[in-house]
Every structure is written in C-alpha cells, then in structure tokens.
Coordinates of C-alpha atoms in Angstrom, one line a residue:
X1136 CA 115.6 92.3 111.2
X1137 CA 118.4 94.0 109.5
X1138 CA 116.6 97.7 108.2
X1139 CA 116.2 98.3 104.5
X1140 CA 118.4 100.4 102.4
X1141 CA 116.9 104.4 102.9
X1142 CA 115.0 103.5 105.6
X1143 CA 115.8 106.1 108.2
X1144 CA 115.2 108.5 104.8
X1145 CA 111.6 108.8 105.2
X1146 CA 109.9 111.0 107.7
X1147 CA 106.8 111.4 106.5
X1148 CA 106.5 107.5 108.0
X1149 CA 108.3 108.7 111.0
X1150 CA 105.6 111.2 111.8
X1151 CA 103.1 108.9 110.7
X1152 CA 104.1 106.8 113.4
X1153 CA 104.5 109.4 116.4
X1154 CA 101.4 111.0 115.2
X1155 CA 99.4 107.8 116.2
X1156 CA 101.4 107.8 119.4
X1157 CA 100.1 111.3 120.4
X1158 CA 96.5 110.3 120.0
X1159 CA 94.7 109.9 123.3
X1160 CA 92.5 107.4 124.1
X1161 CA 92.2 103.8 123.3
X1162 CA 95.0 102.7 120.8
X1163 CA 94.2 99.3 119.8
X1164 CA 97.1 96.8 118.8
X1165 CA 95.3 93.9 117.1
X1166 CA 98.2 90.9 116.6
X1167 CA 97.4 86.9 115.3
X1168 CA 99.7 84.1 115.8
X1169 CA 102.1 84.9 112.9
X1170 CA 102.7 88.3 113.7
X1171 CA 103.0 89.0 117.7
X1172 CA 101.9 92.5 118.6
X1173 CA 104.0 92.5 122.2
X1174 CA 107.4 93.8 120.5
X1175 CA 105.5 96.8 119.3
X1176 CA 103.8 97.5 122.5
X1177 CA 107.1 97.7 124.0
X1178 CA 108.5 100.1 121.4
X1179 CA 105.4 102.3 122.1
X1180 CA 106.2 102.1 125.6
X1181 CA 109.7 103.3 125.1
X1182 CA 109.0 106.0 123.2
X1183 CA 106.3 107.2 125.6
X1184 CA 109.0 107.0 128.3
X1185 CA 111.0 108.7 126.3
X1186 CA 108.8 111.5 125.7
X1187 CA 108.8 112.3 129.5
X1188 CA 105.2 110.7 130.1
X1189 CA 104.4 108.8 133.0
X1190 CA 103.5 104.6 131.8
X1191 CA 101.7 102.4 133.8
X1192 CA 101.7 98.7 132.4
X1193 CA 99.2 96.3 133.9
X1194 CA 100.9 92.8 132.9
X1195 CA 98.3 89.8 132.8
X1196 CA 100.1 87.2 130.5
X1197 CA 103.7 87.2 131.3
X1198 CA 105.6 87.7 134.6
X1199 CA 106.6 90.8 135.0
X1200 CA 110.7 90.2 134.4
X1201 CA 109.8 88.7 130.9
X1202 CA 107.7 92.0 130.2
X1203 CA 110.6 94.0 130.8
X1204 CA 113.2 92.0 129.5
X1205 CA 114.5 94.3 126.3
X1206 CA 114.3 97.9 128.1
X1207 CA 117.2 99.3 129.5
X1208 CA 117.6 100.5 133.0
X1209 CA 116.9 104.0 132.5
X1210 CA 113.5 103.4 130.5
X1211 CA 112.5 100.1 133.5
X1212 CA 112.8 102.6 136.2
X1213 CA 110.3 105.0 134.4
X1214 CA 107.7 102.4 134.4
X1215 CA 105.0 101.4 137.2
X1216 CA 104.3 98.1 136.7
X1217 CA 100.9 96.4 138.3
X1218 CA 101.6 92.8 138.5
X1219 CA 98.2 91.2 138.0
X1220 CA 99.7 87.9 136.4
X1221 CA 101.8 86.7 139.3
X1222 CA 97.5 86.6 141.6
X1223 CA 95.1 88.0 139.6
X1224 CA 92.5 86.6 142.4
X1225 CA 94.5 87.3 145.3
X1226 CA 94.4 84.0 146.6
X1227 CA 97.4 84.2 148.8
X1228 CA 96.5 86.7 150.6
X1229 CA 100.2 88.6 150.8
X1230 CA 99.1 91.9 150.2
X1231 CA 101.1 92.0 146.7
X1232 CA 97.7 91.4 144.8
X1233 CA 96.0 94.3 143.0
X1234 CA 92.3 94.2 145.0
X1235 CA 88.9 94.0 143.4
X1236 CA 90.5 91.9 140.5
X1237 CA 90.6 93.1 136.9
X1238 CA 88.3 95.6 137.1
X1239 CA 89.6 97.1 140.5
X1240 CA 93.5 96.8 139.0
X1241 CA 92.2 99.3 136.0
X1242 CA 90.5 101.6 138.6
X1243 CA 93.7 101.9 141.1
X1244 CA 96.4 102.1 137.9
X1245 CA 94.2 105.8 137.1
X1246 CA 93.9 106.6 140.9
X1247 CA 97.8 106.2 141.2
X1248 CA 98.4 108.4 137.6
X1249 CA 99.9 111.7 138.6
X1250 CA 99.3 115.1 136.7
X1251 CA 100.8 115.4 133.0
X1252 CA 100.3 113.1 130.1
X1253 CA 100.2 109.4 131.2
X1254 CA 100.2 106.3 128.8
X1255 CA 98.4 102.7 129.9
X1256 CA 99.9 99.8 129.0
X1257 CA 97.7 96.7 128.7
X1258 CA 99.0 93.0 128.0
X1259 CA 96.3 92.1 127.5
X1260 CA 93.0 93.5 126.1
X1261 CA 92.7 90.1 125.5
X1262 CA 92.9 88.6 129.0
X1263 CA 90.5 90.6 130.5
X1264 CA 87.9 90.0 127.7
X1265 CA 88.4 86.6 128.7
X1266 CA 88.1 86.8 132.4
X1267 CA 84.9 89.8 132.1
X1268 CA 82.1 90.7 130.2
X1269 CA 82.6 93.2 127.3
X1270 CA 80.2 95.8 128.9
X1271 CA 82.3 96.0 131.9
X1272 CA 85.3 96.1 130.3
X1273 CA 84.5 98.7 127.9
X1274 CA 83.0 100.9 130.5
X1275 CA 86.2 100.5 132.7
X1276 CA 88.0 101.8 129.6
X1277 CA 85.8 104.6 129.1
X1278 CA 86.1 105.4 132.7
X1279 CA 89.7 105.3 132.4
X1280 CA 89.9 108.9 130.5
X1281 CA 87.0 110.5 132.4
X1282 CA 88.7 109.3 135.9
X1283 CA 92.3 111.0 135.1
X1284 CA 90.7 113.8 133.6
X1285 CA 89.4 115.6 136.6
X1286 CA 91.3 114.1 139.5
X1287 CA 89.6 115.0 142.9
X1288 CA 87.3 117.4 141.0
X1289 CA 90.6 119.5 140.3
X1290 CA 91.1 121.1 136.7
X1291 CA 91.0 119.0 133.8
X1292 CA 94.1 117.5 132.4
X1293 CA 95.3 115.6 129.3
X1294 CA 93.5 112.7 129.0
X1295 CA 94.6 109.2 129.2
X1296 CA 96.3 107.2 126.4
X1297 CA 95.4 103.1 126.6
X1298 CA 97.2 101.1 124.8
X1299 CA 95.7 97.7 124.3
X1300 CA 97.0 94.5 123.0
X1301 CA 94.0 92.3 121.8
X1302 CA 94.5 88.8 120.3
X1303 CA 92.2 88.9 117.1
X1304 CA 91.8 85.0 116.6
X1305 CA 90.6 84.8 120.4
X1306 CA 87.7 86.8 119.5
X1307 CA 84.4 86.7 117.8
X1308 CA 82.9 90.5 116.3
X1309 CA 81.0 91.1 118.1
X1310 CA 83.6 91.8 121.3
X1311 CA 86.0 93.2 118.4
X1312 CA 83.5 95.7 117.2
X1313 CA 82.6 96.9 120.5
X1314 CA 86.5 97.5 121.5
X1315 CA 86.6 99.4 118.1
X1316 CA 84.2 101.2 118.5
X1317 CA 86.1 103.2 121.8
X1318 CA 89.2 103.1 119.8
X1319 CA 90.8 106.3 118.6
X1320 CA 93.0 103.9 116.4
X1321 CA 93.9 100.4 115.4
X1322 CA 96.9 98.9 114.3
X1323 CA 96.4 95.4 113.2
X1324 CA 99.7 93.4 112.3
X1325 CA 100.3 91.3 109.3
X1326 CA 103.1 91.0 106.8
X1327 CA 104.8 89.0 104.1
X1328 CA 108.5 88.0 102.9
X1329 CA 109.2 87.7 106.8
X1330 CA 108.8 91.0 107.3
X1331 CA 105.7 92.8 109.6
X1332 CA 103.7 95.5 108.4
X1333 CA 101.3 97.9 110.4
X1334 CA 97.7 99.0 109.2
X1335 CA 96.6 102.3 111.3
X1336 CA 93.5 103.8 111.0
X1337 CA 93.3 106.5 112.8
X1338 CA 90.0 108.5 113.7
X1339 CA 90.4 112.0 114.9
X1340 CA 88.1 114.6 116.1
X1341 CA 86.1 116.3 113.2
X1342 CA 87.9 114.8 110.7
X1343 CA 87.8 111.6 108.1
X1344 CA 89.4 108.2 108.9
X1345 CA 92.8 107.9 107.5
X1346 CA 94.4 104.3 106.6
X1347 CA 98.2 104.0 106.8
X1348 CA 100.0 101.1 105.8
X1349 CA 103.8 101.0 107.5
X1350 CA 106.7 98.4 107.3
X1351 CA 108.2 98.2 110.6
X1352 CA 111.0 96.1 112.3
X1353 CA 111.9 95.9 115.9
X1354 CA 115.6 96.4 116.9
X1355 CA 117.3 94.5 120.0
X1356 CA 117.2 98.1 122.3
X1357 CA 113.1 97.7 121.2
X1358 CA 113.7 101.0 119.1
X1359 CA 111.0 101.0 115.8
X1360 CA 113.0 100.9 112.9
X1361 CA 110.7 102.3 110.2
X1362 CA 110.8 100.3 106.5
X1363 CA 110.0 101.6 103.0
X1364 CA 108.5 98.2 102.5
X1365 CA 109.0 94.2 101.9
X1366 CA 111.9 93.2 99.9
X1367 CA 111.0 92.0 96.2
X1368 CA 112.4 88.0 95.6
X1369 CA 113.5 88.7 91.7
X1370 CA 113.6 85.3 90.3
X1371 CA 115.4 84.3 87.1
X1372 CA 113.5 84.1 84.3
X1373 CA 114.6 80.6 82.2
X1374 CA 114.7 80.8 78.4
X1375 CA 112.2 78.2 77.1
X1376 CA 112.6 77.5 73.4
X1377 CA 109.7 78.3 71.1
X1378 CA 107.8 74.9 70.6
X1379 CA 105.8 74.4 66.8
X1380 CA 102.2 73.5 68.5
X1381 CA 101.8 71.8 65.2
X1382 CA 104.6 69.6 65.8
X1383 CA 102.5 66.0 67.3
X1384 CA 99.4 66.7 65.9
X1385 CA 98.2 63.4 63.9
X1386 CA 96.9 65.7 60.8
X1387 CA 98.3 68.3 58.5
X1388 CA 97.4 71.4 58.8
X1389 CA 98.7 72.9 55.7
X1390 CA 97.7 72.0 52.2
X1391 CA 99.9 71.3 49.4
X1392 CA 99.2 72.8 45.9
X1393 CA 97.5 69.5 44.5
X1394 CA 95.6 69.2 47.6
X1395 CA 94.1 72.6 47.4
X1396 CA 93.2 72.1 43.7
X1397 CA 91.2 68.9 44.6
X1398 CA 89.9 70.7 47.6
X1399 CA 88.4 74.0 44.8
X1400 CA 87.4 71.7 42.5
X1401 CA 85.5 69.5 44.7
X1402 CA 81.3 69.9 44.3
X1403 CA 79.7 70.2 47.1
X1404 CA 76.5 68.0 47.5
X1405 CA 74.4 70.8 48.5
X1406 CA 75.6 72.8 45.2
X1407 CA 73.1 72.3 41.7
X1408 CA 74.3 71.2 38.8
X1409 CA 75.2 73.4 35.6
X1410 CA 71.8 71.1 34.4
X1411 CA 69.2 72.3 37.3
X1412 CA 70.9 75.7 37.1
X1413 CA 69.9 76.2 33.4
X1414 CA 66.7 74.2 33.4
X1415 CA 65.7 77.0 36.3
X1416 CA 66.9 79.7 34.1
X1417 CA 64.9 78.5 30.9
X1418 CA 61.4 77.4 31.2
X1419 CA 59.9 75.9 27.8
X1420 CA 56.6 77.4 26.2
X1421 CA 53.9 75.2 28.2
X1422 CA 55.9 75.0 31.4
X1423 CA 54.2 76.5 34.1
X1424 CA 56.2 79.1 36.2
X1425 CA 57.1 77.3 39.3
X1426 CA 58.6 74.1 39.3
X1427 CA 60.1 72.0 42.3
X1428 CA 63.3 70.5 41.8
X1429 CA 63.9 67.7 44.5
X1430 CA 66.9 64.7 44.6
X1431 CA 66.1 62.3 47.4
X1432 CA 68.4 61.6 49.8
X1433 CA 70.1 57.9 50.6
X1434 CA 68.2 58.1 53.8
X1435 CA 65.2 59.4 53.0
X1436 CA 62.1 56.9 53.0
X1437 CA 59.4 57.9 51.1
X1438 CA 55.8 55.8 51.4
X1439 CA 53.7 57.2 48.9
X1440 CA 50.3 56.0 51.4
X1441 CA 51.4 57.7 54.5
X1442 CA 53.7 60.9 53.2
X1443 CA 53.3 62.2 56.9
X1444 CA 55.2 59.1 58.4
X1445 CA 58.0 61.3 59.8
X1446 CA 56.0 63.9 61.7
X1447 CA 54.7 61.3 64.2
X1448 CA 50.9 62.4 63.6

C-alpha cells in the first residue's frame, strides 16, 4: 500500500503505536476475513526484535518457513520459533514435537525465556481455543507472566508480553469476553476504501481506558507505515437542470384574473343570504325572540311520524 501524503509527519500516532507495544501482558489482535491480523503481528514482532527483546513465536497455522517469510535475516535469527504446526500431537514420535501438546508448548516457550524483556508470539489464540477449553487456556496465559516473573524463585523481572492473534468470526462471546478480560489491550482490524485501520484500547494500571483509532499499512520489509487516514473518493457533481414540478400536472395551478373573480364572487352554500341575514337582524312587533331558520338539504328525508328515523332508536 503506497503511504499517504504526511504520513511519516505524525508522531503523536507513532507513539501511539509503540506505546501499545510496551505494554506487558496480553495484547490481543482481533482480525475477520477481510482484514488479516498476521501482517501486523509480524510488524510487532519486528519491532520487538528490534528493540533488543528476546521473541518467542509459537506457530500453530502455518509452517514455520511461511511464518517467516517477510523478515530479513538479521531479525529471523533473533527469533525462537516453536514449531507446533508441523505435530502438534506428536504422533511421529521424532523428538521434534513440543511435549504435553498445547498446553505443555506454552509452559516450555516461558521455561526457555531468558532474563530481560521477552515478547510471545502466538498464531494463533484462535487455534488453541479450538483445540482446549477456555479455562485452561486462559489460565496458561495467566501463568505465562507469573512463570517468567520469578524464574527459579530468583528476583522478579519484567514481565511477559503475549501477543495473541484471535480470529473474531471463529468465536462466540462468551470465549471473546473471557480472553478480554486478561487483555491489557485490543486491537481489532477493520477498514474501508482498501485501506486497514486499527482500534486500540488500551487499559493501564490506575488509569481510564483510552480508544485509539489508527490507519496503518504494511510495507514489503513488514515495517508499520503509519496513515493519517483513508483517502476521500471526490466524485463529480453533474449539473441537473431545474425541472417546473408544475410542468405534467393535469390541472392548473394558477388562476387567471376572470377565474379568480368567479372564484370571490362565488356563494358558498353554507353562507346566508342578505334575506336570512336581515330577517335575523329585524324581528317584527309580535315575533317572539328566537326563531329557527332551517333550509333542508337534497338528501335529507324528513317523515313527519317517525322524526327520530336517523338515530336508529
């Protein structure tokens, strides 16, 4: 992905980025099928490598030569790799299997972790989950930090940082939840325009959850080319002529001088007379006070024996 114009201009995203790096713990990268996590896991490896830290990878889904197919020779030589893809079960017996399975391949890559900051790499969160329950796995994770902590009962070091891929369509919530719940942070991939984005949210000690949105690209030497974000797709707007609504309709709606004369002098049927309108005015000397002025209707039908035939009693 060609980077965006100022892109290497922004620190603040830069830092952003390292500072989620130099959290310890569980570092959860949550991908879906559009947008693969793998190619940021690597970068995150590189840059660990960089930084002098020691990086264990335990590789479940992909043989080990396509896992480090990207890094160059100086970072591959920095990285123990524990092949748990090739026998996971150790069916053939050659000695090359990690023993005691998943569970026994975390325990030995913290037994073989040195002094100094280590990172572990695991591809993936997702095929373990798969392959053992959720309590154990989370517990292994947990043991992870505690185990490298105090090697031998010697004096406590930096702890552990895990970084785990997890497939987030493979999962329901309840397995997600629990996996979040250890996590220090979570960057779950998505993007748009054809180009990825990362949501962090970060949870450090005695302090408020912060959310980060960054716009990332991986280059071909798997370095993290930080964005400012997704281009904008301008689209010309076409000049539409201004159309008379008025134009089709079947009836005028504008009145010509002679119509609106007709239309004023026009009386309507619920309007009385100049006649009633005096008569009401005037009452003669042996009129009585009230009086009831009433025109039928054309409809109305009036039986003088039954006046009540219209209230259906």
């Amino acid at each position: 992905v060609t980077p965006s114009e100022g892109a290497r201009d922004e620190p603040g995203r830069e830092l952003e980025m390292e500072s989620v790096l130099a959290l310890r713990g569980l570092v959860l990268l949550r991908d879906s099928v559009e947008w693969e996590g793998r190619s940021l896991l690597k970068a995150l490896i590189r840059k660990a490598a960089l930084g002098g830290e020691q990086v264990h990878i335990l590789g479940c889904e992909v043989s080990e030569e396509e896992f480090r197919e990207g890094f160059d020779s100086s970072i591959s030589s920095r990285l123990v790799y524990h092949d748990l893809f090739r026998d996971p079960l150790n069916w053939s017996r050659t000695g090359e299997a990690l023993p005691g399975g998943p569970l026994g391949a975390l325990q030995a890559m913290c037994k073989r972790a040195g002094p100094g900051p280590v990172t572990m790499a695991l591809d993936s969160l997702s095929w373990l989950l798969l392959r053992l329950p959720c309590a154990a796995l989370c517990q292994a994770l947990c043991a992870l930090g505690r185990q490298h902590a105090c090697p031998g009962g010697g004096p406590a070091v930096e702890p552990v940082r895990v970084l785990g891929l997890l497939h987030g369509e493979l999962h329901g919530p309840g397995p997600q939840g629990a996996l979040s719940s250890l996590a220090q942070a979570e960057v779950t991939l998505s993007g748009t325009a054809g180009q990825a984005s990362a949501h962090i949210l970060c949870r450090r000690p005695r302090q408020r959850p912060s959310h980060e949105t960054l716009w990332f690209s991986i280059l071909p030497d798997l370095s993290l080319d930080l964005q400012g974000g997704p281009p904008l797709e301008r689209h010309p707007v076409p000049h539409l002529p201004l159309v008379d609504p008025t134009t089709h309709l079947t009836f005028n709606l504008h009145l010509s001088k002679r119509e609106r004369e007709a239309k004023d002098s026009l009386t309507l049927p619920f309007q009385f007379s100049s006649e009633k309108q005096q008569a009401l005015l005037r009452s003669g000397p042996g009129q009585a006070a009230g009086h009831i002025f009433y025109e039928p209707d054309a409809y109305d039908d009036l039986d003088p024996e039954d006046p009540d035939d219209d209230l259906d009693v």
